[in-house]
Amino acid sequence: MRNHYEKVVCACCFLALFVNVGLNSTSFAVYQPYIVAVPGVGDTGGSAVVALRVLVSLVVTVFVDRYYNALDLRVGVSIATVLTAVGFFLYGFATNLPLFLLGAVVAGAAYGFGGMVATTMLVNRWFKSGIGTAVGIASVGSGVAGIVVPVAAARVIEGHSLSWAFRLEGLLALVVAAVIFAFLRNRPADLGLTPHEKEGSPARARARSVAGVRLSPRERVLVLAALAMTGAFSMGGIAYLSILFVASGIDAGFAAFLLSVTGVCLTVSKFVTGELFDRIGTRLASGVMFAVLVVGLVLCCAASAGSTGVAVAAAVCVGAGVSLGSVGLSVWSLELSEPETRARSIKNCQLAYSAGGFVMNVLPGPLKEMTGTYVTSYAILAVLGVMAAGIILFAYRPR
């Protein structure tokens, strides 16, 4: 195992994202109907819990590089995972809105400190080739949480209570934190190893030619803008799918099923996209996945006619395409940066991504009131997808 310890590190990244992103964000929607039913919380309070968590995670990301300068990755990720446990324990004992909001603050910090920035840094340290595959496998963690946790949580809530569901997730986070602390290592050199490099890797030469590319200040701003657009369609694209379908006349139960289909496609696509990045190169793989995404967003607009077949195709394509928000984000932030500024570049990329996602989680409601339809938002997202694709492909142009 020692000679293949990069697999252990990848498994730790999977667990970190399962807890710090999956529990805090991907699967958290299952709790919303129950939270808003708590006396004194209501719909406004329930929305405030989610919005505050997103806002805190965005603010925390500003300081994530300083956090890991003060703490090594092993300790830092372990602490972030413990913060997720604390957040869920606070939720579990909450009987009023202020305590739910306090839990959201702690959970938001856990998401920012223990999410994609940390795992991207770890993959960069432990893998010299096969980075896309490693990122894809790790990022599947949050997707698995989105598939497994809602079903399990709903059973606990119905069989026992909302409080017990939160507390059990808190206990799970504590166990995972202990596992991460026991097995995660900061660098290969800590074990007398070197970063993993697969012999004969078909993408190795391409990865080396792209990694550390020097972007001009203008190009760097454009890339950050593209990542903000990526955050917009990755977060907003899925968040409003169900209500888009229902508003288009599709049965609510079938719309919920389509949301599950999207989650499954996203989970599978994370691994497939990582493989594509390694096998055919980042530029071509990015172009393929952007094409799938834009087709999905256009189909979302067409689904307004109420066609279930179009809605199914839209759910599949959007689910597959938004894997760019995890795999693409990590690989781009590594390859479109220079070694001496890589940690700061990863942080800035995550900040741009989160800012775009935050804005697109706020806009669809007001746009619906202004235009009378959610199609407007998906039309905007389709345009943003095309623009982001153009910028990323331009950044990866032959030099």
Coordinates of C-alpha atoms in Angstrom, one line a residue:
M1 CA 0.0 0.0 0.0
R2 CA 2.9 2.3 0.8
N3 CA 4.0 2.3 -2.8
H4 CA 0.5 3.2 -4.0
Y5 CA -0.4 5.6 -1.2
E6 CA -1.8 8.1 -3.7
K7 CA -4.8 5.8 -3.8
V8 CA -5.3 6.3 -0.1
V9 CA -5.0 10.0 -0.4
C10 CA -7.5 10.0 -3.3
A11 CA -9.9 8.0 -1.0
C12 CA -9.4 10.6 1.7
C13 CA -10.3 13.3 -0.7
F14 CA -13.4 11.4 -1.7
L15 CA -14.4 11.2 2.0
A16 CA -13.7 14.9 2.5
L17 CA -15.9 15.9 -0.3
F18 CA -18.6 13.4 0.7
V19 CA -18.9 15.1 4.1
N20 CA -17.8 18.8 3.6
V21 CA -19.6 19.3 0.2
G22 CA -22.0 16.4 0.0
L23 CA -23.6 16.7 3.5
N24 CA -23.4 20.5 3.7
S25 CA -24.7 21.2 0.2
T26 CA -25.5 18.4 -2.4
S27 CA -27.8 16.4 -0.2
F28 CA -29.0 19.2 2.1
A29 CA -32.1 19.9 0.0
V30 CA -33.9 16.9 1.6
Y31 CA -34.1 18.9 4.9
Q32 CA -35.7 22.0 3.5
P33 CA -39.3 21.0 3.8
Y34 CA -38.8 20.0 7.4
I35 CA -36.7 23.0 8.4
V36 CA -39.4 25.5 7.1
A37 CA -42.0 23.6 9.1
V38 CA -40.1 24.3 12.4
P39 CA -42.1 26.9 14.4
G40 CA -40.5 30.4 13.9
V41 CA -38.5 29.4 10.8
G42 CA -40.8 29.3 7.8
D43 CA -40.0 29.7 4.2
T44 CA -38.0 32.9 4.6
G45 CA -36.0 31.5 7.4
G46 CA -35.3 28.2 5.5
S47 CA -34.0 30.2 2.6
A48 CA -31.8 32.3 5.0
V49 CA -30.2 29.1 6.3
V50 CA -29.1 28.1 2.8
A51 CA -28.1 31.6 1.7
L52 CA -26.0 32.2 4.8
R53 CA -24.2 28.9 4.4
V54 CA -23.3 29.8 0.8
L55 CA -22.3 33.3 1.8
V56 CA -20.0 32.1 4.6
S57 CA -18.4 29.5 2.3
L58 CA -17.6 32.3 -0.2
V59 CA -16.1 34.6 2.5
V60 CA -14.1 31.7 4.0
T61 CA -12.6 30.9 0.6
V62 CA -10.8 34.3 0.6
F63 CA -8.8 33.1 3.6
V64 CA -8.3 29.4 2.6
D65 CA -4.7 29.9 1.5
R66 CA -3.8 31.5 4.8
Y67 CA -5.6 28.7 6.6
Y68 CA -3.4 26.1 4.9
N69 CA -0.3 28.1 5.4
A70 CA -1.0 28.0 9.1
L71 CA -2.1 24.4 9.2
D72 CA -1.0 21.6 7.0
L73 CA -3.5 19.9 4.7
R74 CA -3.9 16.8 6.9
V75 CA -4.8 18.9 10.0
G76 CA -6.7 21.5 8.1
V77 CA -9.0 19.1 6.2
S78 CA -9.6 17.1 9.4
I79 CA -10.6 20.2 11.3
A80 CA -12.9 21.3 8.5
T81 CA -14.6 17.9 8.6
V82 CA -15.1 18.2 12.4
L83 CA -16.7 21.6 11.7
T84 CA -19.2 19.8 9.5
A85 CA -20.0 17.6 12.5
V86 CA -20.4 20.6 14.7
G87 CA -22.7 22.3 12.2
F88 CA -25.0 19.2 12.1
F89 CA -25.0 18.9 15.8
L90 CA -26.1 22.5 16.0
Y91 CA -28.9 21.8 13.4
G92 CA -29.8 18.7 15.5
F93 CA -30.4 20.7 18.7
A94 CA -31.9 23.7 16.9
T95 CA -35.5 24.6 18.0
N96 CA -35.4 28.1 16.6
L97 CA -34.0 30.1 13.6
P98 CA -30.9 31.6 15.3
L99 CA -29.5 28.2 16.1
F100 CA -30.1 27.0 12.6
L101 CA -28.3 30.1 11.3
L102 CA -25.4 29.4 13.6
G103 CA -25.2 25.9 12.2
A104 CA -25.2 27.3 8.7
V105 CA -22.3 29.6 9.6
V106 CA -20.2 26.6 10.8
A107 CA -21.3 24.4 7.9
G108 CA -20.3 27.2 5.5
A109 CA -16.9 27.4 7.0
A110 CA -16.5 23.6 6.7
Y111 CA -17.5 23.8 3.0
G112 CA -15.0 26.5 2.2
F113 CA -12.0 25.1 4.2
G114 CA -12.6 21.4 3.4
G115 CA -14.0 21.4 -0.1
M116 CA -12.5 21.5 -3.6
V117 CA -9.7 23.9 -2.8
A118 CA -8.1 21.5 -0.3
T119 CA -8.7 18.4 -2.5
T120 CA -7.3 20.1 -5.6
M121 CA -4.1 21.0 -3.6
L122 CA -3.8 17.4 -2.4
V123 CA -4.2 15.9 -5.9
N124 CA -1.6 18.4 -7.3
R125 CA 0.9 17.2 -4.7
W126 CA 0.3 13.5 -5.0
F127 CA -0.2 13.1 -8.8
K128 CA 2.1 14.0 -11.6
S129 CA -0.1 12.4 -14.2
G130 CA -3.7 11.2 -14.2
I131 CA -4.8 14.3 -12.4
G132 CA -8.1 14.5 -14.2
T133 CA -9.0 10.9 -13.2
A134 CA -7.9 11.5 -9.6
V135 CA -10.0 14.7 -9.4
G136 CA -13.0 12.9 -11.0
I137 CA -12.8 10.0 -8.5
A138 CA -12.5 12.4 -5.5
S139 CA -15.3 14.6 -6.6
V140 CA -17.7 11.6 -7.0
G141 CA -17.8 11.8 -3.2
S142 CA -20.2 14.7 -3.1
G143 CA -22.3 13.1 -5.8
V144 CA -22.6 9.8 -3.9
A145 CA -23.8 11.9 -0.9
G146 CA -26.5 13.4 -3.1
I147 CA -27.8 10.0 -4.0
V148 CA -27.5 8.1 -0.8
V149 CA -28.0 10.6 2.0
P150 CA -31.5 12.0 1.1
V151 CA -33.1 8.5 1.1
A152 CA -31.4 7.5 4.4
A153 CA -32.2 10.9 6.0
A154 CA -35.8 10.8 5.0
R155 CA -36.2 7.4 6.6
V156 CA -34.7 8.6 9.8
I157 CA -36.8 11.7 9.9
E158 CA -40.0 9.7 9.3
G159 CA -39.0 6.9 11.7
H160 CA -37.6 9.1 14.5
S161 CA -37.2 12.9 14.0
L162 CA -35.5 15.7 12.1
S163 CA -33.1 16.2 15.1
W164 CA -31.9 12.6 15.0
A165 CA -31.2 12.7 11.3
F166 CA -29.0 15.8 11.8
R167 CA -27.2 14.2 14.8
L168 CA -26.5 11.0 13.0
E169 CA -24.9 12.9 10.1
G170 CA -22.9 14.8 12.7
L171 CA -21.6 11.5 14.1
L172 CA -20.8 10.3 10.6
A173 CA -18.8 13.4 10.0
L174 CA -16.8 12.8 13.2
V175 CA -16.0 9.3 12.1
V176 CA -14.8 10.4 8.7
A177 CA -12.7 13.2 10.3
A178 CA -10.9 10.5 12.4
V179 CA -10.3 8.4 9.3
I180 CA -8.9 11.3 7.3
F181 CA -6.6 12.4 10.2
A182 CA -5.4 8.8 10.5
F183 CA -4.6 8.1 6.9
L184 CA -4.1 11.4 5.0
R185 CA -0.5 12.6 4.5
N186 CA 0.5 16.1 3.3
R187 CA 3.1 15.2 0.7
P188 CA 4.6 12.1 -0.9
A189 CA 8.0 13.1 0.6
D190 CA 6.5 12.5 4.1
L191 CA 6.6 8.8 3.2
G192 CA 9.8 8.9 1.2
L193 CA 7.8 8.8 -2.1
T194 CA 7.5 10.9 -5.2
P195 CA 4.3 12.1 -6.9
H196 CA 2.5 9.3 -8.7
E197 CA 3.1 9.1 -12.5
K198 CA 1.5 6.4 -14.6
E199 CA 3.9 4.9 -17.0
G200 CA 3.0 5.5 -20.6
S201 CA 0.2 7.8 -19.7
P202 CA -1.2 9.1 -23.0
A203 CA -1.9 12.5 -21.6
R204 CA 1.4 13.0 -19.8
A205 CA 3.1 15.0 -22.5
R206 CA 0.0 17.1 -23.0
A207 CA -0.3 17.8 -19.3
R208 CA 3.3 18.9 -19.0
S209 CA 3.0 21.2 -22.0
V210 CA -0.1 23.0 -20.6
A211 CA 0.7 23.0 -16.8
G212 CA 2.2 26.2 -15.7
V213 CA 1.1 28.2 -18.8
R214 CA 1.8 31.9 -18.3
L215 CA -1.4 33.8 -18.9
S216 CA -1.4 37.5 -19.5
P217 CA -3.3 39.7 -17.0
R218 CA -6.1 40.1 -19.5
E219 CA -6.3 36.4 -20.1
R220 CA -6.3 35.6 -16.4
V221 CA -9.3 38.0 -15.9
L222 CA -11.1 36.3 -18.7
V223 CA -10.5 32.8 -17.2
L224 CA -11.8 34.0 -13.9
A225 CA -14.9 35.3 -15.7
A226 CA -15.3 31.9 -17.3
L227 CA -15.1 30.2 -14.0
A228 CA -17.8 32.6 -12.6
M229 CA -19.9 31.6 -15.5
T230 CA -19.1 27.9 -14.7
G231 CA -20.3 28.5 -11.2
A232 CA -23.5 30.0 -12.5
F233 CA -24.5 27.1 -14.7
S234 CA -23.2 24.4 -12.3
M235 CA -25.0 25.6 -9.2
G236 CA -28.0 27.4 -10.8
G237 CA -28.5 24.9 -13.6
I238 CA -29.5 22.1 -11.3
A239 CA -31.0 24.1 -8.4
Y240 CA -34.0 25.2 -10.5
L241 CA -34.5 22.2 -12.7
S242 CA -37.4 20.7 -10.8
I243 CA -39.4 23.9 -10.6
L244 CA -38.7 24.6 -14.3
F245 CA -40.2 21.2 -15.3
V246 CA -43.2 21.6 -13.0
A247 CA -43.9 25.1 -14.3
S248 CA -43.7 23.6 -17.8
G249 CA -46.6 21.3 -17.0
I250 CA -44.6 18.1 -16.1
D251 CA -45.9 16.1 -13.1
A252 CA -44.2 17.0 -9.8
G253 CA -43.4 13.4 -9.1
F254 CA -41.8 12.9 -12.5
A255 CA -39.9 16.1 -12.1
A256 CA -38.5 14.8 -8.8
F257 CA -37.5 11.6 -10.6
L258 CA -35.7 13.7 -13.3
L259 CA -33.8 15.5 -10.6
S260 CA -32.5 12.1 -9.3
V261 CA -31.6 11.2 -12.9
T262 CA -29.6 14.4 -13.1
G263 CA -27.8 13.5 -9.8
V264 CA -26.9 10.1 -11.1
C265 CA -25.6 11.4 -14.4
L266 CA -23.5 14.1 -12.6
T267 CA -22.0 11.4 -10.3
V268 CA -21.0 9.1 -13.2
S269 CA -19.9 12.0 -15.4
K270 CA -17.4 13.2 -12.8
F271 CA -15.4 10.0 -13.3
V272 CA -15.9 9.9 -17.0
T273 CA -14.9 13.5 -17.5
G274 CA -11.8 13.0 -15.5
E275 CA -10.9 10.1 -17.7
L276 CA -11.6 12.1 -20.8
F277 CA -9.3 14.9 -19.6
D278 CA -6.4 12.4 -19.1
R279 CA -7.0 10.4 -22.3
I280 CA -7.8 13.1 -25.0
G281 CA -6.4 16.2 -23.4
T282 CA -7.9 19.0 -21.4
R283 CA -8.8 21.3 -24.4
L284 CA -10.7 18.7 -26.4
A285 CA -12.3 17.1 -23.4
S286 CA -13.5 20.6 -22.2
G287 CA -14.9 21.3 -25.6
V288 CA -16.9 18.0 -25.6
M289 CA -18.3 18.5 -22.1
F290 CA -19.2 22.2 -22.8
A291 CA -21.1 21.0 -25.9
V292 CA -23.1 18.4 -23.9
L293 CA -23.8 21.1 -21.3
V294 CA -25.0 23.7 -23.8
V295 CA -27.3 21.2 -25.5
G296 CA -28.8 20.3 -22.1
L297 CA -29.5 24.0 -21.3
V298 CA -31.1 24.6 -24.7
L299 CA -33.2 21.5 -24.1
C300 CA -34.2 22.9 -20.8
C301 CA -35.6 25.9 -22.6
A302 CA -37.4 23.6 -25.1
A303 CA -38.9 21.6 -22.2
S304 CA -41.2 24.5 -21.6
A305 CA -43.5 22.9 -24.1
G306 CA -44.1 20.1 -21.6
S307 CA -42.5 17.3 -23.5
T308 CA -41.3 14.5 -21.1
G309 CA -38.9 13.2 -23.7
V310 CA -37.2 16.6 -24.0
A311 CA -37.1 16.9 -20.3
V312 CA -35.4 13.6 -19.8
A313 CA -32.8 14.5 -22.4
A314 CA -32.3 17.9 -20.7
A315 CA -31.8 16.3 -17.3
V316 CA -29.3 13.8 -18.6
C317 CA -27.2 16.4 -20.6
V318 CA -27.2 19.0 -17.8
G319 CA -26.3 16.4 -15.2
A320 CA -23.4 15.2 -17.4
G321 CA -22.3 18.7 -18.4
V322 CA -22.1 20.3 -14.9
S323 CA -19.3 17.9 -14.0
L324 CA -17.2 20.8 -15.4
G325 CA -18.0 22.6 -12.1
S326 CA -15.9 20.1 -10.2
V327 CA -13.4 18.3 -12.5
G328 CA -13.0 21.2 -14.9
L329 CA -12.6 23.7 -12.2
S330 CA -9.8 21.7 -10.5
V331 CA -7.9 20.8 -13.6
W332 CA -8.1 24.3 -15.1
S333 CA -7.0 26.0 -11.8
L334 CA -4.0 23.7 -11.7
E335 CA -3.0 23.8 -15.4
L336 CA -3.7 27.5 -16.0
S337 CA -1.4 28.7 -13.2
E338 CA 2.3 28.8 -12.4
P339 CA 3.9 26.7 -9.7
E340 CA 5.0 29.6 -7.6
T341 CA 1.4 31.1 -7.4
R342 CA -0.6 27.9 -7.6
A343 CA -2.2 27.9 -4.2
R344 CA -3.4 31.5 -4.7
S345 CA -4.6 30.7 -8.2
I346 CA -6.7 27.7 -6.9
K347 CA -8.3 30.0 -4.3
N348 CA -9.1 32.7 -6.8
C349 CA -10.6 30.2 -9.2
Q350 CA -12.8 28.8 -6.4
L351 CA -13.8 32.3 -5.4
A352 CA -14.9 33.2 -8.9
Y353 CA -16.8 29.9 -9.2
S354 CA -18.6 30.4 -5.9
A355 CA -19.4 34.1 -6.7
G356 CA -21.0 33.1 -10.0
G357 CA -23.0 30.3 -8.3
F358 CA -24.2 32.6 -5.5
V359 CA -25.5 35.2 -8.0
M360 CA -27.3 32.6 -10.1
N361 CA -29.0 31.1 -7.0
V362 CA -30.5 34.6 -6.4
L363 CA -31.5 35.7 -9.9
P364 CA -33.9 33.1 -11.2
G365 CA -36.7 34.1 -8.8
P366 CA -36.7 37.8 -9.6
L367 CA -36.3 37.0 -13.3
K368 CA -39.3 34.7 -13.1
E369 CA -41.4 37.6 -11.6
M370 CA -40.2 39.9 -14.4
T371 CA -40.6 37.6 -17.4
G372 CA -43.2 35.1 -16.1
T373 CA -41.0 32.0 -16.8
Y374 CA -37.8 30.2 -15.6
V375 CA -36.9 29.7 -19.2
T376 CA -35.3 33.1 -19.2
S377 CA -32.7 32.0 -16.6
Y378 CA -31.9 28.9 -18.6
A379 CA -31.5 30.9 -21.8
I380 CA -29.0 33.1 -20.0
L381 CA -27.2 30.0 -18.7
A382 CA -26.9 28.6 -22.2
V383 CA -25.3 31.8 -23.4
L384 CA -23.0 31.8 -20.4
G385 CA -22.0 28.2 -21.3
V386 CA -21.1 29.2 -24.8
M387 CA -19.1 32.2 -23.6
A388 CA -17.2 30.1 -20.9
A389 CA -16.4 27.5 -23.5
G390 CA -14.9 30.1 -25.8
I391 CA -12.7 31.6 -23.1
I392 CA -11.4 28.2 -21.8
L393 CA -10.7 26.9 -25.3
F394 CA -8.9 30.2 -26.1
A395 CA -6.8 29.9 -23.0
Y396 CA -5.8 26.3 -24.1
R397 CA -4.9 27.4 -27.7
P398 CA -1.6 26.1 -29.1
R399 CA 1.2 28.5 -28.2

